[in-house]
Structure formats: C-alpha cells, structure tokens
Short mmCIF file of C-alpha atoms in Angstrom, two decimals:
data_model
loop_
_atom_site.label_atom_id
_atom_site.label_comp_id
_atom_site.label_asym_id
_atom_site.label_seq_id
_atom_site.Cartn_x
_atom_site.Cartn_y
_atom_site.Cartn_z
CA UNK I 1 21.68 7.26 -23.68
CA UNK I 2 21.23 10.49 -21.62
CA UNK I 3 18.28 11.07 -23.81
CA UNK I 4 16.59 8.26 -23.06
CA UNK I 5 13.21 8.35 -21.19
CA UNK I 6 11.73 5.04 -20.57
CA UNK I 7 14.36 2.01 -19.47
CA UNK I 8 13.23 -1.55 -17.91
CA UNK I 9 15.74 -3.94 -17.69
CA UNK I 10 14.99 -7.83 -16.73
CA UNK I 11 16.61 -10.49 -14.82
CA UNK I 12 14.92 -13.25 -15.79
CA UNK I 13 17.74 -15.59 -16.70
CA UNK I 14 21.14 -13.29 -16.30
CA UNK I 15 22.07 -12.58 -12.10
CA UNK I 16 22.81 -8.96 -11.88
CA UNK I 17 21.92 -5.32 -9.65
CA UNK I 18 20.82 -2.35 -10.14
CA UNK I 19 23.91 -0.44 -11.65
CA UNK I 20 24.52 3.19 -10.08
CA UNK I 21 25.39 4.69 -13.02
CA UNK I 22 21.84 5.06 -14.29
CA UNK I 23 21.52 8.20 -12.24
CA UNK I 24 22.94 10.08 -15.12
CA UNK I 25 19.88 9.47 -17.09
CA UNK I 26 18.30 12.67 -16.10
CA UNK I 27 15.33 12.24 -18.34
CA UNK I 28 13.82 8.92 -17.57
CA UNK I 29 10.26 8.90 -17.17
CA UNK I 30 9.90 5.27 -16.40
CA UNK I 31 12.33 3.03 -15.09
CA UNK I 32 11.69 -0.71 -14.13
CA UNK I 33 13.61 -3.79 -12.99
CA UNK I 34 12.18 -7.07 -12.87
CA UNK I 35 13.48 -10.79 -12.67
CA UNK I 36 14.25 -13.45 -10.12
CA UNK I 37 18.12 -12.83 -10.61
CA UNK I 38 18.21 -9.36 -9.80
CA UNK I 39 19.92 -9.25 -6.56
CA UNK I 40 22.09 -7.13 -4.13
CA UNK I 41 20.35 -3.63 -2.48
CA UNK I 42 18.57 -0.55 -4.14
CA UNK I 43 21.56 2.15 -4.50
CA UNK I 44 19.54 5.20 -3.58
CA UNK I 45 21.67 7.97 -4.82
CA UNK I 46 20.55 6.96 -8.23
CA UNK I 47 17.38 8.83 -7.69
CA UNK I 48 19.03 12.22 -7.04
CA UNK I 49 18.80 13.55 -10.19
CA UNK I 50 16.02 11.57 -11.90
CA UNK I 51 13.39 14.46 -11.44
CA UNK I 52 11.60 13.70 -14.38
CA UNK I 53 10.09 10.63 -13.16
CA UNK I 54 6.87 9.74 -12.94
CA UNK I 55 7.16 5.62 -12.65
CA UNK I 56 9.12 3.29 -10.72
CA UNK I 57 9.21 -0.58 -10.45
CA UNK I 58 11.56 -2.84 -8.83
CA UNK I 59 10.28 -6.37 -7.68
CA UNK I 60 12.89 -9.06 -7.34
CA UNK I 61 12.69 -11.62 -3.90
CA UNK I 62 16.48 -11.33 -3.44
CA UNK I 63 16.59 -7.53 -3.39
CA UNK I 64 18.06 -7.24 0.25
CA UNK I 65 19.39 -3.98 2.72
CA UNK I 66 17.73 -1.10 3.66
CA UNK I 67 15.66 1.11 1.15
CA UNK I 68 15.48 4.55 2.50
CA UNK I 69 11.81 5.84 1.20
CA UNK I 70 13.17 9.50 1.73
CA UNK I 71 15.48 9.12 -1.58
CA UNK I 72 12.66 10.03 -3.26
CA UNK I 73 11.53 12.71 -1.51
CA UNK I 74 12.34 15.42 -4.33
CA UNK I 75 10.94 13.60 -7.09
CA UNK I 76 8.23 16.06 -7.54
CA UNK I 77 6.55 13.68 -10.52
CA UNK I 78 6.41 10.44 -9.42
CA UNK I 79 2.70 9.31 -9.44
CA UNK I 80 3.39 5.41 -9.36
CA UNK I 81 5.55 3.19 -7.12
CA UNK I 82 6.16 -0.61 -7.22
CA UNK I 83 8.45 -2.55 -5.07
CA UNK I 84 8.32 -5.59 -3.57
CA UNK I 85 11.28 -8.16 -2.26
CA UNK I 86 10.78 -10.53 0.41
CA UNK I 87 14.34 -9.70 2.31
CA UNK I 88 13.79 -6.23 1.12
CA UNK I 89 13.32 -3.76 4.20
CA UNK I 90 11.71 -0.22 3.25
CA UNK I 91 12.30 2.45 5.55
CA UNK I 92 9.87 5.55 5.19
CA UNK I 93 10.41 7.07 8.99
CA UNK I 94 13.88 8.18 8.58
CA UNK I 95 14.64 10.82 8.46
CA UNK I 96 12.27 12.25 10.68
CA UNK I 97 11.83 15.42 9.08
CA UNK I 98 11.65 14.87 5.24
CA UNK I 99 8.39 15.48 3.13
CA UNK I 100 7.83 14.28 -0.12
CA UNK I 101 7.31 16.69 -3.02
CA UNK I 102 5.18 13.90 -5.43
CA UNK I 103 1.94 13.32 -4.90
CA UNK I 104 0.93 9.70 -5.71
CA UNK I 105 -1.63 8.34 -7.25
CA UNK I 106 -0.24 4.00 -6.64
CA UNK I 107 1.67 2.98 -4.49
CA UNK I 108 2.46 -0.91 -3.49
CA UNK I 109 5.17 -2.35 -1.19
CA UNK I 110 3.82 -5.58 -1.52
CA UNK I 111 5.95 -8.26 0.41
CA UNK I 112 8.63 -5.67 1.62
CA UNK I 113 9.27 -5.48 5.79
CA UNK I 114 8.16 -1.81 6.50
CA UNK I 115 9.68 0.39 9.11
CA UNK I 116 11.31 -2.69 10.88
CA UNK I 117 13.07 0.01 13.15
CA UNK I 118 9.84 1.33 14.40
CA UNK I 119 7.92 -1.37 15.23
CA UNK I 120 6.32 -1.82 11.68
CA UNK I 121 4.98 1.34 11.78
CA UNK I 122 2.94 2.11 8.63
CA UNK I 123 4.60 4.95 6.48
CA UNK I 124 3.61 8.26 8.06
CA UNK I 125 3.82 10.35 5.20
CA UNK I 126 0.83 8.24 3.59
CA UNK I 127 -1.71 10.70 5.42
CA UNK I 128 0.10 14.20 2.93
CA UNK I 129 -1.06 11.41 -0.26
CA UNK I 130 -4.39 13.40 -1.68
CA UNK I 131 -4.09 11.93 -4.51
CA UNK I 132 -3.19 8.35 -3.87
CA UNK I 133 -6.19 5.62 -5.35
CA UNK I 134 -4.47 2.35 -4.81
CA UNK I 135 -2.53 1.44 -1.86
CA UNK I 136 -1.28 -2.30 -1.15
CA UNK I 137 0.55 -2.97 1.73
CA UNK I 138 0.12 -7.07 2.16
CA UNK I 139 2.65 -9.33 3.33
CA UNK I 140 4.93 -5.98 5.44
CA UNK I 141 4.73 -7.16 9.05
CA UNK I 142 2.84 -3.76 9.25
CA UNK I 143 1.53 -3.28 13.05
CA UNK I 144 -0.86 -0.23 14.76
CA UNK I 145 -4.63 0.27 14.25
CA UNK I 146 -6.61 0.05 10.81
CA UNK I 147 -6.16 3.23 9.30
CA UNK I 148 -9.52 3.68 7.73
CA UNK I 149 -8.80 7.27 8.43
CA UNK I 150 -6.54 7.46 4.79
CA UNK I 151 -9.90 7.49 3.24
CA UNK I 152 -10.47 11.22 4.93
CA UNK I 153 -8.51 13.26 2.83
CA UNK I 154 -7.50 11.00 -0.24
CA UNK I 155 -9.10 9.94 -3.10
CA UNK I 156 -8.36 5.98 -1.97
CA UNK I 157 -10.54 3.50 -3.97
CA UNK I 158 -8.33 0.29 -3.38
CA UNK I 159 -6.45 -0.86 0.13
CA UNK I 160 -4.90 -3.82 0.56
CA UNK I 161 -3.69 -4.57 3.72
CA UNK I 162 -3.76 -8.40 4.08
CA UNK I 163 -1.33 -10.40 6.14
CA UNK I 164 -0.05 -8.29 8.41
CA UNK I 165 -0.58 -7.64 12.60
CA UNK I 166 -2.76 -4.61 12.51
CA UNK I 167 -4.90 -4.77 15.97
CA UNK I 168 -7.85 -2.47 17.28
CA UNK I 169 -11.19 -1.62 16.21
CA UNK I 170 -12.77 -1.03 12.76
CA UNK I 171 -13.48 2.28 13.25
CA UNK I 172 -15.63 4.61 10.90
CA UNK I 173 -13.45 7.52 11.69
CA UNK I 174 -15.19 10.42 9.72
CA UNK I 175 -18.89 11.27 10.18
CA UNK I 176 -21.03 12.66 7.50
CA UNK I 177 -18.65 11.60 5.07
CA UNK I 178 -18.62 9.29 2.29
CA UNK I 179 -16.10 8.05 0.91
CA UNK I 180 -14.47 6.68 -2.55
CA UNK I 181 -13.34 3.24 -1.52
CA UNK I 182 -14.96 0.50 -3.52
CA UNK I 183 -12.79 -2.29 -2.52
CA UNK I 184 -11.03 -2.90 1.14
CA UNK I 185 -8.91 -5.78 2.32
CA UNK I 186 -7.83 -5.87 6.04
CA UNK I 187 -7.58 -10.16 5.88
CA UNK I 188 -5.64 -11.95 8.17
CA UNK I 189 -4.70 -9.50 10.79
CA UNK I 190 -5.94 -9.06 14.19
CA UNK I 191 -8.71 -6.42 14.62
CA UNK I 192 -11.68 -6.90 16.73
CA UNK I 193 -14.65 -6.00 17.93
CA UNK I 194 -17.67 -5.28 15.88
CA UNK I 195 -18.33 -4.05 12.42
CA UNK I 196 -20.05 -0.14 12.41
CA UNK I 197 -23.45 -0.71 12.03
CA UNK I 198 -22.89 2.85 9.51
CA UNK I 199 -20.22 1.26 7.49
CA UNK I 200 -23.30 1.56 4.52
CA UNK I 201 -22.81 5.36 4.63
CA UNK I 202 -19.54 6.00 4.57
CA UNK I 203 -18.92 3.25 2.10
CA UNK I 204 -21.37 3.63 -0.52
CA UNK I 205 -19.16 2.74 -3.56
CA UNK I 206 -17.79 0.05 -2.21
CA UNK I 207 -18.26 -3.75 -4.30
CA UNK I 208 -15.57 -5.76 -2.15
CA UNK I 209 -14.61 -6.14 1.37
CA UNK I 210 -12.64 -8.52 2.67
CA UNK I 211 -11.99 -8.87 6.63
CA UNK I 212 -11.28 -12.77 6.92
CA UNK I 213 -9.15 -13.92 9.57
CA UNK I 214 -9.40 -11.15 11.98
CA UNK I 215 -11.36 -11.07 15.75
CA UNK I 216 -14.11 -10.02 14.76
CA UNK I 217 -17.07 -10.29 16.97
CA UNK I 218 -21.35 -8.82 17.07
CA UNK I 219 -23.72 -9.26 14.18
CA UNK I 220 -23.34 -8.36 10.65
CA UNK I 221 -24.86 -4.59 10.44
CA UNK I 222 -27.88 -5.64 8.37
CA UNK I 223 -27.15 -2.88 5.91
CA UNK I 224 -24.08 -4.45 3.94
CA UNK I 225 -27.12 -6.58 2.42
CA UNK I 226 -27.68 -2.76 0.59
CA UNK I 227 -24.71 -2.51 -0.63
CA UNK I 228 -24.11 -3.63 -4.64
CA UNK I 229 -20.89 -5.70 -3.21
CA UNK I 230 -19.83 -8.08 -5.03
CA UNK I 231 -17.81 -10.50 -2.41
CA UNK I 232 -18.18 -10.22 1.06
CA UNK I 233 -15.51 -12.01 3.09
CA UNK I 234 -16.19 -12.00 6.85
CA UNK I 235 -15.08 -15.95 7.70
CA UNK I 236 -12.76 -17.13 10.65
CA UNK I 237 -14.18 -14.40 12.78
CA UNK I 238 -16.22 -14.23 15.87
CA UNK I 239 -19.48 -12.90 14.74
CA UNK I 240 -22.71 -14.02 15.50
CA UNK I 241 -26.72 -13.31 14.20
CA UNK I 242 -28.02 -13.57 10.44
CA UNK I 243 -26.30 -13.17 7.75
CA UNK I 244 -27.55 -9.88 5.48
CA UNK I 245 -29.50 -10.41 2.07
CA UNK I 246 -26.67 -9.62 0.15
CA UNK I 247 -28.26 -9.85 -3.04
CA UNK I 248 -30.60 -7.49 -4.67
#
C-alpha cells in the first residue's frame, strides 16, 4: 500500500470519513474523495508527509469543521485543488505568516464558507499564484472588492466568482496590459458603478463575461461589440444607452 500513488475512494452509498491513516502513503500523487456519505471534518495532519502530490479532491456537502488551507503549505507539487462542502469552512488566513511552496495551476472552493473569521476575506495568498489558470470561488460568502487585479501577475484564464457579496467598482487595475482571461464571472454580487470603457484592451481574449445581478450602472462601453465573446451577461443591473453590436 505504501507504494501506491493514485487512491480515490467514494461514498456514494457506504457513510464514512476521511481515515488519518492515509498519511503514511508517502507517494500518492492523486488522492480523491467523493460521495454524498462522506462525512465528519478533513484531518489535516494527513497531508504532512504527502509531498509527492500533485492532485487533491474532496467534495462531499456534509464535510463539516474547520479546514486549515496552511496544511498544505509544504506540498511543493500540488498544481490542482478541489473542495467543496456546503458546512465546510476553509480557512486560508491562519496562520498569518505561512507561504505556500506549490504553485497552482486550479484551484476551486466551490460552495465552501471562506475565511469566516475574517470577514470572508478572499484567500490572500492567491496574489504569490503565477501560475494559477482557473480559479472558482462561487457560492463562499466571499466579501471585499473585485479582484481583477489576480489577472496582473498570473496566467488566470477562468474566474468564477458568482454568488457571493463582493462590493466596489469594476476596476481595470493594470494599464498597458493585456491580459489572458477569456472567461469572467462576477454574477450575483454587489459591485457598481460603470463598466471601463477600456475593458476591450485589457481583455482581448476574452469570449464570456458574465456580471448579472450586480449594481451596475452607465452605458455599455461600445467596444465589447469588438470583442469575439460569445455570451454577454449584463441583466438585473442599472445600465442605461444601446446595447453594443455584439456580433461580427
């Protein structure tokens, strides 16, 4: 067993938790647990000596407790990340001064309450991720501005960010700079004011945005209608004028 390097065990029809013995299997490259039975909390000291691994995915809506992000802090191959649990909190803030040593390339924390303790604070070390391409983040009572800012210094094509209480302004926050993003979903939240009438620039990739629900207000910068998207969601917002030729 100590050999083995992929294990995904399912819940489907047998209750059960994550056992803490699997932190002996110091070579697992994948490891995955899945099913509507699996229950109880995510024991984190069975990532201590799992260095080897590269995916993880736990999804299970009676996962419940407190998932300390930081256990896998020295987990210096992990590229991919998947859990999700409604009752499941995730907390990546504590403690204050850890760093991670992976770089990843997906992460989702779909349906998970992040950073409860601070406010819903979205996970700080997201802005060290150069590397990241696909980030979703719906359903996590997430709160603060729209971080379009990620896009700076990763190589973020996919954000999803629906459903949570993210406020402020959708602000273009790098000039001259374009960026790799070709779909973006901020639905269902609370951000205002207008769209950047330069959103064309620093988006030019981009084939799906999605910003229904929100406070939107202004026109529709005429220059989305230049863009190859393929949907454009802007409804149950506050915006005004013509709506763009959006197709070519």
């Amino acid at each position: 067993m100590q050999s083995l390097t992929q294990l995904q065990l399912s819940y489907d029809t047998n209750p059960g938790s994550i056992p803490a013995c699997l932190g002996n299997l110091h070579k697992l490259i994948y490891l995955g647990f899945h099913g509507d039975k699996l229950s109880g909390t995510i024991p984190s000291p069975i990532f201590h000596n799992l260095t080897d691994l590269g995916t993880l995915e736990i999804n299970s809506d009676k996962l419940e407790g407190t998932f300390m992000f930081s256990a896998l802090a020295n987990l210096s191959k992990l590229k991919e990340v998947d859990i999700s649990g409604r009752s499941l909190e995730i907390d990546t803030e504590t403690p204050v001064s850890w760093f991670p040593s992976f770089q990843l390339s997906f992460l989702s924390l779909r349906y998970c309450i992040i950073n409860s303790r601070n406010a819903g604070r979205l996970p700080t070390f997201l802005w060290s991720q150069r590397k990241i391409k696909i980030l979703f983040l719906r359903d996590a009572e997430i709160t603060g501005t729209p971080p379009i800012g990620l896009f700076c210094n990763s190589s973020l094509g996919s954000l999803d960010l629906r459903n949570n209480s993210i406020s402020g302004l959708f602000v273009v926050p790098c000039r001259n700079a374009s960026y790799d993003a070709y779909e973006i979903n901020l639905s269902h939240n609370h951000i205002s004011g207008p769209l950047p009438e330069n959103i064309h620039l620093s988006f030019p990739k981009l084939n799906i945005l999605r910003i229904a629900g929100n406070k939107l207000e202004g026109r529709i910068p005429p220059s989305l209608g230049e863009r190859q998207l393929v949907l454009l969601d802007l409804s149950d917002n506050h915006l005004s004028g013509e709506v763009p030729m959006l197709l070519p």
